[in-house]
Coordinates of C-alpha atoms in Angstrom, one line a residue:
X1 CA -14.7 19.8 -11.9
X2 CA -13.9 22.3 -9.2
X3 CA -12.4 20.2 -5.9
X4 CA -13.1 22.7 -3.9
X5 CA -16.9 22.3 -5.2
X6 CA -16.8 18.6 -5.2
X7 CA -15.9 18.6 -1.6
X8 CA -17.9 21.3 -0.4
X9 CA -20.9 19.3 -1.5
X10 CA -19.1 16.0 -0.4
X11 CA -18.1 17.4 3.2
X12 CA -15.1 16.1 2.7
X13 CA -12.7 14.3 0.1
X14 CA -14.2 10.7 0.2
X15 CA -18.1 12.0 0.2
X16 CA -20.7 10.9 -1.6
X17 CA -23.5 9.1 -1.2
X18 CA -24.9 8.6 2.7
X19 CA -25.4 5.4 4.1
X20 CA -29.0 5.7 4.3
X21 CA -29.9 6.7 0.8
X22 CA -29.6 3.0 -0.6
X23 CA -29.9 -1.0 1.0
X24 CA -27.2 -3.1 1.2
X25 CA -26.9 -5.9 -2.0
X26 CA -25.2 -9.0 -1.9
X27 CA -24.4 -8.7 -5.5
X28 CA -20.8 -9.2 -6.1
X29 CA -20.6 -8.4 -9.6
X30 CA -19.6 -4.8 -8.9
X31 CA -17.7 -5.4 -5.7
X32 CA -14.7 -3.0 -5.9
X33 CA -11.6 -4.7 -6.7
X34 CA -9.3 -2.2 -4.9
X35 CA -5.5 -3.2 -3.6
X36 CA -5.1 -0.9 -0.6
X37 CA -1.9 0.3 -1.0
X38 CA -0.5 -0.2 2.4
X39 CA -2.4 -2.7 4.2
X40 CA -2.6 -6.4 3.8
X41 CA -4.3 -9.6 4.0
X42 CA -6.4 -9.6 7.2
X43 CA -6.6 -13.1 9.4
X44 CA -8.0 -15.8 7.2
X45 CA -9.9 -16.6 9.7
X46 CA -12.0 -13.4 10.3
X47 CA -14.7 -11.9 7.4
X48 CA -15.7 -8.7 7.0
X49 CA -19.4 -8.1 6.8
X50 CA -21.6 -5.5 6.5
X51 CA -24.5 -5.4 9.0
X52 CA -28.1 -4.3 8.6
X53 CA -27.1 -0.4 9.1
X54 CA -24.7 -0.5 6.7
X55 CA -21.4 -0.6 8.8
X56 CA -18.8 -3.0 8.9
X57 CA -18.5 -5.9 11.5
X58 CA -14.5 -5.0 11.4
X59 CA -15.4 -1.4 12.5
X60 CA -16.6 -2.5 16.2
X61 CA -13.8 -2.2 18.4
X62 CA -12.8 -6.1 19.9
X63 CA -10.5 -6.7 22.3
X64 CA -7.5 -7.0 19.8
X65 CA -8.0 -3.5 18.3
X66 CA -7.0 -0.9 20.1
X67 CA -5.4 2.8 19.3
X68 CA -3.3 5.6 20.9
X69 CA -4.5 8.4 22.6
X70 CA -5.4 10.6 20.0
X71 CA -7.3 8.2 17.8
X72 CA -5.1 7.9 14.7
X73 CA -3.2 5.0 14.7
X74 CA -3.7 0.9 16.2
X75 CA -2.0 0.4 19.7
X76 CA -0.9 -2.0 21.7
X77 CA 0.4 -2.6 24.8
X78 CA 4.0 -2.1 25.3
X79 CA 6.1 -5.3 24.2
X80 CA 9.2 -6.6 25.3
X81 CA 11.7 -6.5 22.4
X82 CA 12.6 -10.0 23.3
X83 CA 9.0 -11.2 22.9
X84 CA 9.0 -10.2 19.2
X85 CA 12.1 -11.9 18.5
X86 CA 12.0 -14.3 15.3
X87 CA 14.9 -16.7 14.4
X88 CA 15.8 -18.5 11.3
X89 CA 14.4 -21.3 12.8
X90 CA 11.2 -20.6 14.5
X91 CA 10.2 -17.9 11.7
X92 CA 6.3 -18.6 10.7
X93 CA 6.3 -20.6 7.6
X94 CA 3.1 -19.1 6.7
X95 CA 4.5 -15.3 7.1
X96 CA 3.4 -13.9 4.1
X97 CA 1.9 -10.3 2.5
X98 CA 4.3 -8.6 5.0
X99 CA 6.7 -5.7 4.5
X100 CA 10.7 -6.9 5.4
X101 CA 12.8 -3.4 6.5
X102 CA 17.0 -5.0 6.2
X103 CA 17.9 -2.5 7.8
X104 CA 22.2 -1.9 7.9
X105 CA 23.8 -0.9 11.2
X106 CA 26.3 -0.9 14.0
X107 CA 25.9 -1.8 17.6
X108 CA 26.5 2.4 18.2
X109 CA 24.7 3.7 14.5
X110 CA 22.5 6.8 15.1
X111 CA 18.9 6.3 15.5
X112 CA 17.3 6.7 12.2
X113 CA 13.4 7.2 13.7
X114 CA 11.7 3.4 12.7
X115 CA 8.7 4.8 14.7
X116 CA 8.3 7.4 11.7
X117 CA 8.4 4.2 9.3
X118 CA 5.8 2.4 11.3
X119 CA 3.8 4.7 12.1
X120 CA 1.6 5.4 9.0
X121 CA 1.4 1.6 8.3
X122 CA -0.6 1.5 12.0
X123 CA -3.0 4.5 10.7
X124 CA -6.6 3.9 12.6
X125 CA -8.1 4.2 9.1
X126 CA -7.5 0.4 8.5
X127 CA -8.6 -2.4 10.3
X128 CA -6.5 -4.1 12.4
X129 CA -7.0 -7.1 10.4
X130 CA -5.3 -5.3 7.2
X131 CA -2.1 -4.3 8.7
X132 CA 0.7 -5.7 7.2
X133 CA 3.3 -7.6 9.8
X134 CA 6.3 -5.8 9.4
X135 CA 9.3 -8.2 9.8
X136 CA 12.9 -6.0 11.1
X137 CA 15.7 -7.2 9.9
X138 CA 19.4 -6.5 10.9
X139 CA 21.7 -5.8 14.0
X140 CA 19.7 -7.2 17.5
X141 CA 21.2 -4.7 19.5
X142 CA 20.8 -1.7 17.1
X143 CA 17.2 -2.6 17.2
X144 CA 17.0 -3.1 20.7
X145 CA 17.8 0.4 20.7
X146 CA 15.1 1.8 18.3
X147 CA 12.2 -0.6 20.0
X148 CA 11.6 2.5 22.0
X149 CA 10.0 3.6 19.3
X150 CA 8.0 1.1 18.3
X151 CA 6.6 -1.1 21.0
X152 CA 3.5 0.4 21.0
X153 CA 2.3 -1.0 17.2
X154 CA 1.1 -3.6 16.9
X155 CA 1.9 -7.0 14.6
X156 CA 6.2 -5.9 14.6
X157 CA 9.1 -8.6 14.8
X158 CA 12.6 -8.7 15.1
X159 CA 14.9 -10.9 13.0
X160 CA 18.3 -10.6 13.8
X161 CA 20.8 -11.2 11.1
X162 CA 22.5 -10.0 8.5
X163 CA 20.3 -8.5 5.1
X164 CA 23.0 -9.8 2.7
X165 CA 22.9 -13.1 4.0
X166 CA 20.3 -15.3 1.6
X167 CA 19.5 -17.7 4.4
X168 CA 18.0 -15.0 6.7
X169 CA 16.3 -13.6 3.6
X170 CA 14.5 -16.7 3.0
X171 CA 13.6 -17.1 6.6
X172 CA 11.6 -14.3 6.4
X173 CA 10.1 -15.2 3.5
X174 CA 11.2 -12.0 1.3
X175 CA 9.2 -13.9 -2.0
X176 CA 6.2 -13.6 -0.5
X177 CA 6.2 -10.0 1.2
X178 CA 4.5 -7.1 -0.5
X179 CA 7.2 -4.6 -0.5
X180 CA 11.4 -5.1 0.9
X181 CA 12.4 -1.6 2.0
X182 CA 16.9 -1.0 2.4
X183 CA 17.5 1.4 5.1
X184 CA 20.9 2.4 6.1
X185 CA 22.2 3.5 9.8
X186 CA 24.9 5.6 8.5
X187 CA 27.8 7.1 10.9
X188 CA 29.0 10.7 9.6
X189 CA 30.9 10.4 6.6
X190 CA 34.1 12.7 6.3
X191 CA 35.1 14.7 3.3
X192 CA 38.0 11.5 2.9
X193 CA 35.1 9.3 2.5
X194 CA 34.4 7.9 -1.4
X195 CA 30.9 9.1 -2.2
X196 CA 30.1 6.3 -3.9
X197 CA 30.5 3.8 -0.9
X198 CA 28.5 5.3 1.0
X199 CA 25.4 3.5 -0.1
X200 CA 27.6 0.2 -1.1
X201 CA 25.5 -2.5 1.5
X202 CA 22.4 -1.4 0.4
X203 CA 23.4 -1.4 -3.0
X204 CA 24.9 -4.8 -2.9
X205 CA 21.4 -5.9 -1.0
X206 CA 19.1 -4.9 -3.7
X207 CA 21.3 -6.9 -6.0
X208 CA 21.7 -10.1 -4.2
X209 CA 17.7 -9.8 -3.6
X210 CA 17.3 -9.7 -6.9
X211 CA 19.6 -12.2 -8.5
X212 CA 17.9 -14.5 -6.0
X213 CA 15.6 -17.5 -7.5
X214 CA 12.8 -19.5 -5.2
X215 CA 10.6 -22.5 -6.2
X216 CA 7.6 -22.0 -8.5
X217 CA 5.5 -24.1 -6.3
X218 CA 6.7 -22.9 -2.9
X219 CA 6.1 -19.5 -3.7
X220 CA 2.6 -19.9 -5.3
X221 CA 1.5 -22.0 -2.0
X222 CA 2.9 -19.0 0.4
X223 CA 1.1 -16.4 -1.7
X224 CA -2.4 -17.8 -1.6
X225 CA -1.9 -19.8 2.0
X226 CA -3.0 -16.5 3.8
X227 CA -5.7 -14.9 1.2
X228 CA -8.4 -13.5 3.1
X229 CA -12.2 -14.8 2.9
X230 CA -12.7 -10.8 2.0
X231 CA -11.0 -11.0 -0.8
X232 CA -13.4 -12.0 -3.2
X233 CA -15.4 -9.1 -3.0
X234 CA -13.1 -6.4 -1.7
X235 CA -9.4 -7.1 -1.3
X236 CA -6.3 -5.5 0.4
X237 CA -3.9 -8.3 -1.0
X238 CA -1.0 -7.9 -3.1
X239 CA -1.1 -10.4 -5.9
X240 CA 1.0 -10.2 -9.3
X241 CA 0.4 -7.8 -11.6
X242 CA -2.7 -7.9 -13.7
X243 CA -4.2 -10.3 -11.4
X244 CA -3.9 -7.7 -8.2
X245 CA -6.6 -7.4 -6.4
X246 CA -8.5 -10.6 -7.0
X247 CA -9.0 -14.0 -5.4
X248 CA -8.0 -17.1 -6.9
X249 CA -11.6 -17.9 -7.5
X250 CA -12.5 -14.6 -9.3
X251 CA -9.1 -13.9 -11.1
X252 CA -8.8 -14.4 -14.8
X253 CA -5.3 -16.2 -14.1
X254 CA -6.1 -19.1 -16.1
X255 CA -6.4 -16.7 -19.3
X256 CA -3.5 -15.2 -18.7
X257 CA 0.1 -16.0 -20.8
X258 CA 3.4 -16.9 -18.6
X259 CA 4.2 -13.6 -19.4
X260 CA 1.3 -11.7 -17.7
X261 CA 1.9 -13.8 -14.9
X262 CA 5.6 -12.6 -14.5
X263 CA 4.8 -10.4 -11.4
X264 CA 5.0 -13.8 -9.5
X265 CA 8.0 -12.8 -6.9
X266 CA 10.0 -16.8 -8.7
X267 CA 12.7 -14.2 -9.1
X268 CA 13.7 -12.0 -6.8
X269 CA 14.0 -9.2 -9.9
X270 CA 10.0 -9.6 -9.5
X271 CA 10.2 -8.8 -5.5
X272 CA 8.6 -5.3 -4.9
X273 CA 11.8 -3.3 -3.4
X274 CA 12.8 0.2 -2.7
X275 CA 16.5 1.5 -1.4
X276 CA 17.1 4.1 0.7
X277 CA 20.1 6.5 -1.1
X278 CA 22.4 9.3 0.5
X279 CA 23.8 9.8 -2.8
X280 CA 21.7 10.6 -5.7
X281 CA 24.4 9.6 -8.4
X282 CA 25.0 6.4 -6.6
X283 CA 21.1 4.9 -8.4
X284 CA 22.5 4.3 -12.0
X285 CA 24.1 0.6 -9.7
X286 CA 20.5 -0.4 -8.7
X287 CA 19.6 -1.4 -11.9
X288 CA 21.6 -3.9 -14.2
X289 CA 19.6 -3.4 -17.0
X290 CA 19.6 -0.1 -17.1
X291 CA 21.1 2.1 -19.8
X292 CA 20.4 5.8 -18.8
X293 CA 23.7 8.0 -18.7
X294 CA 25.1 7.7 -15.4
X295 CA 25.3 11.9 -15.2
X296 CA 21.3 11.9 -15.7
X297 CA 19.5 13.5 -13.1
X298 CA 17.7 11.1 -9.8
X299 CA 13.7 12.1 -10.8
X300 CA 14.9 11.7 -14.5
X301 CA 16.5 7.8 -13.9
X302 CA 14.6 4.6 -14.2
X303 CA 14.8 3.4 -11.0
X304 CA 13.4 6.3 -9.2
X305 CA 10.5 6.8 -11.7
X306 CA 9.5 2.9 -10.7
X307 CA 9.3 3.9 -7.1
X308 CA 12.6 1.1 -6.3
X309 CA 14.9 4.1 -5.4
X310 CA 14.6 7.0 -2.9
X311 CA 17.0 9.5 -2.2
X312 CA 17.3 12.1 1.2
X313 CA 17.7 15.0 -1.5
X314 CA 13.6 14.4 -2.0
X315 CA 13.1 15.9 1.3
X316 CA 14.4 18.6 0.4
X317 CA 11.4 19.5 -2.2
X318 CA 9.2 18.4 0.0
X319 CA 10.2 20.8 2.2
X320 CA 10.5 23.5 0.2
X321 CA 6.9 22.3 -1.1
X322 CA 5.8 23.0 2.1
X323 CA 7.3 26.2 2.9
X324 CA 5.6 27.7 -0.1
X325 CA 2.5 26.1 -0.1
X326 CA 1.1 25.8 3.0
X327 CA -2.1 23.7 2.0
X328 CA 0.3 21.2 0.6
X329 CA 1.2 19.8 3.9
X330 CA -2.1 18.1 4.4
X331 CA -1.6 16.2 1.5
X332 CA 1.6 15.5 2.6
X333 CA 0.6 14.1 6.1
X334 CA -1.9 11.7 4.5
X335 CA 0.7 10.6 2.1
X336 CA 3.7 10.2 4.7
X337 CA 2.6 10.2 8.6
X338 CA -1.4 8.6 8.2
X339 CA -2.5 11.3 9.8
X340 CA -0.3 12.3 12.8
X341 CA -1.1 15.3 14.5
X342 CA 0.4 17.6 16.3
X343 CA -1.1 16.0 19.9
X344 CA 0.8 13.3 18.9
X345 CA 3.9 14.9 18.0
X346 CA 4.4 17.0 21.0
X347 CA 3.5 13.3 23.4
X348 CA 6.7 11.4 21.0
X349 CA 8.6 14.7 21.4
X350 CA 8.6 14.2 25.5
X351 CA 9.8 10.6 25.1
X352 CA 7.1 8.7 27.0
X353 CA 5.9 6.4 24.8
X354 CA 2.5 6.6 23.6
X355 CA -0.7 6.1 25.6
X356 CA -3.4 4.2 25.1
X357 CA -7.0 5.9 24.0
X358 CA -9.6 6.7 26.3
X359 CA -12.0 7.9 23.8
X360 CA -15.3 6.7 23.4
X361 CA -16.5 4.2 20.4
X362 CA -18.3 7.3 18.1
X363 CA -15.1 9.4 18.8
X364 CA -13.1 6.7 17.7
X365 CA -15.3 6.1 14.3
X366 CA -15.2 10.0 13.8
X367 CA -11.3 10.0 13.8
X368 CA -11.0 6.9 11.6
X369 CA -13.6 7.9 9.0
X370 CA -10.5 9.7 6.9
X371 CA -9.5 9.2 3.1
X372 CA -6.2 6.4 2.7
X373 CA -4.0 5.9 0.0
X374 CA -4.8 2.6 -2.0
X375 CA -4.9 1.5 -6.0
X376 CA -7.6 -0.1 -7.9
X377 CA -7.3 -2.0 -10.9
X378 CA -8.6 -1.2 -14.3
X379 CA -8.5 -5.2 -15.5
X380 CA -11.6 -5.5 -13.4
X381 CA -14.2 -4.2 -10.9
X382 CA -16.2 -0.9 -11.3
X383 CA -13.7 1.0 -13.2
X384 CA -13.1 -1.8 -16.0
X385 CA -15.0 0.1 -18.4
X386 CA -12.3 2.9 -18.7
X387 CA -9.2 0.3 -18.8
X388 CA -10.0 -0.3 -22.7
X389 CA -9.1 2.8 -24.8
X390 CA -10.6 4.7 -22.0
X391 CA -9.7 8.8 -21.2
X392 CA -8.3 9.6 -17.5
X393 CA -10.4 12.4 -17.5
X394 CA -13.5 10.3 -17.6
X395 CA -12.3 7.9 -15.2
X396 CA -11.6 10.8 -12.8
X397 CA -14.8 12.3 -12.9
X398 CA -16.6 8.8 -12.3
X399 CA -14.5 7.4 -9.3
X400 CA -15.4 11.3 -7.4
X401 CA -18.6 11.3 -8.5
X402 CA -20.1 7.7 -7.8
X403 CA -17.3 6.5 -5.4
X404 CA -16.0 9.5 -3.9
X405 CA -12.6 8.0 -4.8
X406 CA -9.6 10.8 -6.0
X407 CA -7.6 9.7 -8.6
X408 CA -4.1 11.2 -8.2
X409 CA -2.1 9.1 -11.1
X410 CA -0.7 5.7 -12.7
X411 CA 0.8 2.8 -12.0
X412 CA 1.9 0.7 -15.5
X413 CA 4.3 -1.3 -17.0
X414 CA 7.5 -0.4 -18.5
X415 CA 6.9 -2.9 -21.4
X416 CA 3.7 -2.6 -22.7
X417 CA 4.2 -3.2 -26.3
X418 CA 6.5 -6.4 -25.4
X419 CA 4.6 -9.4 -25.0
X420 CA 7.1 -11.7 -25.0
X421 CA 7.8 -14.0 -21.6
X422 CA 11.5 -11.8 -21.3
X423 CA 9.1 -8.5 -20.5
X424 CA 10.0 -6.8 -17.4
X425 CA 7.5 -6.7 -15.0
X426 CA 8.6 -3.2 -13.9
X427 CA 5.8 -0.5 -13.6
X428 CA 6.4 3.2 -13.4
X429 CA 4.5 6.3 -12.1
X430 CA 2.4 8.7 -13.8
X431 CA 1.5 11.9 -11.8
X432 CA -1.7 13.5 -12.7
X433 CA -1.9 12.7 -16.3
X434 CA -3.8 14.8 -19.2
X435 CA -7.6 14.6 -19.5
X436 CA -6.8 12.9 -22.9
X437 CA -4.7 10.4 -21.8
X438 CA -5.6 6.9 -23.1
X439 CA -5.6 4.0 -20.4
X440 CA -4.9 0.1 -20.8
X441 CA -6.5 -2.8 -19.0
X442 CA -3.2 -3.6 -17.0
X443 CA -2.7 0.2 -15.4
X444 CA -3.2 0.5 -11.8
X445 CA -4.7 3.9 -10.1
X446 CA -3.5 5.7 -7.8
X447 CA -5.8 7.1 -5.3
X448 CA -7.4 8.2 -2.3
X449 CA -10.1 6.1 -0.9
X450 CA -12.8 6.9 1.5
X451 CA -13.4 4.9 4.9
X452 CA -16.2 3.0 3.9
X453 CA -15.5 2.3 -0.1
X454 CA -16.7 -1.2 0.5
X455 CA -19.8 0.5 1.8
X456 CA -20.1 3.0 -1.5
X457 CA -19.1 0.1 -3.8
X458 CA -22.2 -2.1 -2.6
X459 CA -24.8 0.8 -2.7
X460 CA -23.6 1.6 -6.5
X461 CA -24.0 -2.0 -7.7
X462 CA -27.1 -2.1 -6.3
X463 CA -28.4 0.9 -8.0
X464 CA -26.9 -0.3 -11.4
X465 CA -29.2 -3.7 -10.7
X466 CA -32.4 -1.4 -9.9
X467 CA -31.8 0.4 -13.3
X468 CA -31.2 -2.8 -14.8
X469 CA -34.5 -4.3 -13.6
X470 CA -36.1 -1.3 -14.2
X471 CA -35.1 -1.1 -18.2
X472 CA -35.9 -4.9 -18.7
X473 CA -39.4 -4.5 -17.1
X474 CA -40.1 -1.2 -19.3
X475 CA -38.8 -3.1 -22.4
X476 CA -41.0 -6.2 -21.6
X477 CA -44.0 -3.9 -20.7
X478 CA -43.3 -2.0 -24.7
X479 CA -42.7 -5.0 -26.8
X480 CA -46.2 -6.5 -25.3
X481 CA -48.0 -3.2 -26.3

């Protein structure tokens, strides 16, 4: 099928069916059970409905949602950095399905740009109740100096401390977040300076994270304390592996062997993490398992192909990517900025911070009605009839066609012959795979997913119960004749 085709009928990527052709159903056998891929567990006291023209209560603006000036990305108010301040001991018990940033610096590091971090996990094309809380952790003063940056998003906090200390990284709960990111304030290095130690505290953080343990039961209570009322027919959580993207109620969990249920984040081997590198060689110490040759190449090595490792030399392809292909760069700014534009740019280039919107409510729906990056499951849902011995191909064609969803590649485990409880629970990345390429229950798709999937997902299950109703009645109707 021709994109170019496919979205010239569509409109747009993320096209499809109009809101008017079908009603609204109730039926939740078909709700999509999709794991948006960077926002999280709304309030679990707020429900998203759909109202009687077939929008979304969450899409209203309330007094709590509130976005920039162009119309891209959740505002607030400027904060006082001291106001977002979280200590060891007053650190929310419940904090949970958050992103942790240990973040290694001076008093005097360069700036490293957090507002670039934050800013696509603020994109306006997810509710406010869906972003994650992103928990800073590291030097008070460094950050201090960044909050510039970053005191116009909402849902941020400061934790001042030290990333390699365990207490600080049980404070924030690291067992319970849905992804730990290592960053790195580095000073210049000089040509005297040891390659290798450049990225030594990150290195050393990913490994004390990892050879961390936390209670069974402590962890299971923090993971469903905060799981959203949504959930059960459309969910942003991140749950363990094979079970993402379900509710307690509706996931197959107690089916499941100890070993399918070893994405649990007991260990912190099972915590989802990525380090920041400045030297590409320096990834054969991330992981202690590992056996590739240390002289292999970064995109080649194990850790990079499970997403736990990213190196600056990536930017330079990107670039280059760029450069060459000009129409690349839009998928680029959906994948890395959520949308910023150059408005935007030029108002963080003068320094001002960013304003607040003063467009009206069906400009604001306009700007937020754009494709984001999310995974759905293949265990369950509407695409569960592909996860057995299915082709890709097939699946691609009917996620476009019937959801408007594009599938861009894979998510599965390392060890998918190896049942055994030792199994990792690592997955790694498939980019684009063959037509032919045979699928398994466990894999998890990467894709991009329109504005109102929720929306497309009830309108298909209610066509598949008209056609239902409509075979039993003609059956009933022959076998009387």
């Amino acid at each position: 099928m021709d994109l170019r085709e496919s979205g010239e009928k569509k409109g747009r990527i993320g096209g499809g069916l109009n809101r008017a052709d079908v009603p609204i159903s109730n039926n939740n056998h078909h709700r999509h059970r999709v794991k948006t891929y960077m926002p999280s567990s709304p309030e679990p006291d707020r429900k998203s409905k759909i109202d009687k023209n077939g929008k979304s209560e969450d899409a209203q603006l309330t007094p709590e949602q509130e976005f920039d000036s162009t119309g891209n990305f959740h505002w607030c108010p400027e904060q006082d950095a001291e106001d977002c301040v979280i200590t060891k001991q007053l650190s929310p018990s419940i904090l949970s399905h958050h992103i942790v940033v240990c973040i290694f610096s001076d008093d005097d590091s360069p700036l490293i740009g957090l507002g670039s971090f934050i800013m696509p996990l603020r994109a306006s094309n997810y509710r406010f109740a869906e972003l994650k809380p992103v928990v800073l952790l590291g030097n008070l003063e460094y950050l201090k100096r960044e909050w510039n940056s970053i005191k116009n998003f909402p849902k941020v906090y400061l934790m001042p401390g030290s990333p390699l200390n365990r207490s600080y990284l049980r404070a924030v709960n690291i067992n319970s977040c849905d992804m730990c990111v290592i960053l790195s304030a580095r000073k210049g290095v000089s040509e005297n300076d040891d390659p290798t130690l450049v990225d030594k505290s990150a290195i050393l953080c990913s490994l004390n994270i990892k050879s961390m343990t936390f209670d069974e039961t402590a962890a299971l209570i923090a993971r469903n304390k905060k799981l959203p009322a949504i959930s059960k027919k459309f969910t942003t959580c991140k749950l363990p592996p094979l079970i993402e993207g379900f509710s307690p109620s509706s996931s197959p969990v107690k089916s499941l062997s100890k070993s399918q249920l070893r994405g649990e984040a007991i260990h912190g081997a099972n915590i989802p993490m990525i380090t920041e590198l400045a030297n590409d060689s320096n990834v054969q110490f991330l992981d202690q398992d590992d056996e590739d040759d240390p002289d292999t190449e970064l995109y080649m090595t194990q850790p990079f192909a499970c997403g736990t490792a990213f190196a600056v030399s990536v930017l330079d392809s990107l670039m280059s990517t760029s450069y060459f292909n000009e129409n690349a760069l839009t998928l680029i700014r959906t994948l890395i900025t959520g949308g910023a534009t150059p408005q935007l740019e030029q108002i963080l280039a003068e320094g001002a911070g960013i304003p607040g919107s003063q467009l009206s409510s069906s400009e604001l729906d306009y700007i937020r009605d754009r494709c984001k990056v999310g995974q759905a499951s293949l265990y369950d849902g509407p695409f569960a009839q592909f996860g057995d011995n299915g082709v890709y191909s097939d699946l691609f064609v009917y996620a476009l066609k019937y959801f408007g969803i594009l599938c861009i590649g894979l998510h599965r485990f390392r060890d998918t012959k190896d049942k055994s409880a030792s199994s990792s629970c690592k997955r790694y990345v498939i980019t684009n795979p063959p037509n032919d390429f045979t699928l398994l229950p466990s894999d998890m798709v990467f894709c991009f997913l329109p504005y109102d999937v929720e929306l497309r997902i009830s309108q298909q299950a209610d066509l598949d119960q008209r056609k239902k109703k409509k075979k039993s009645s003609s059956r009933s109707r022959s076998s009387r004749h």
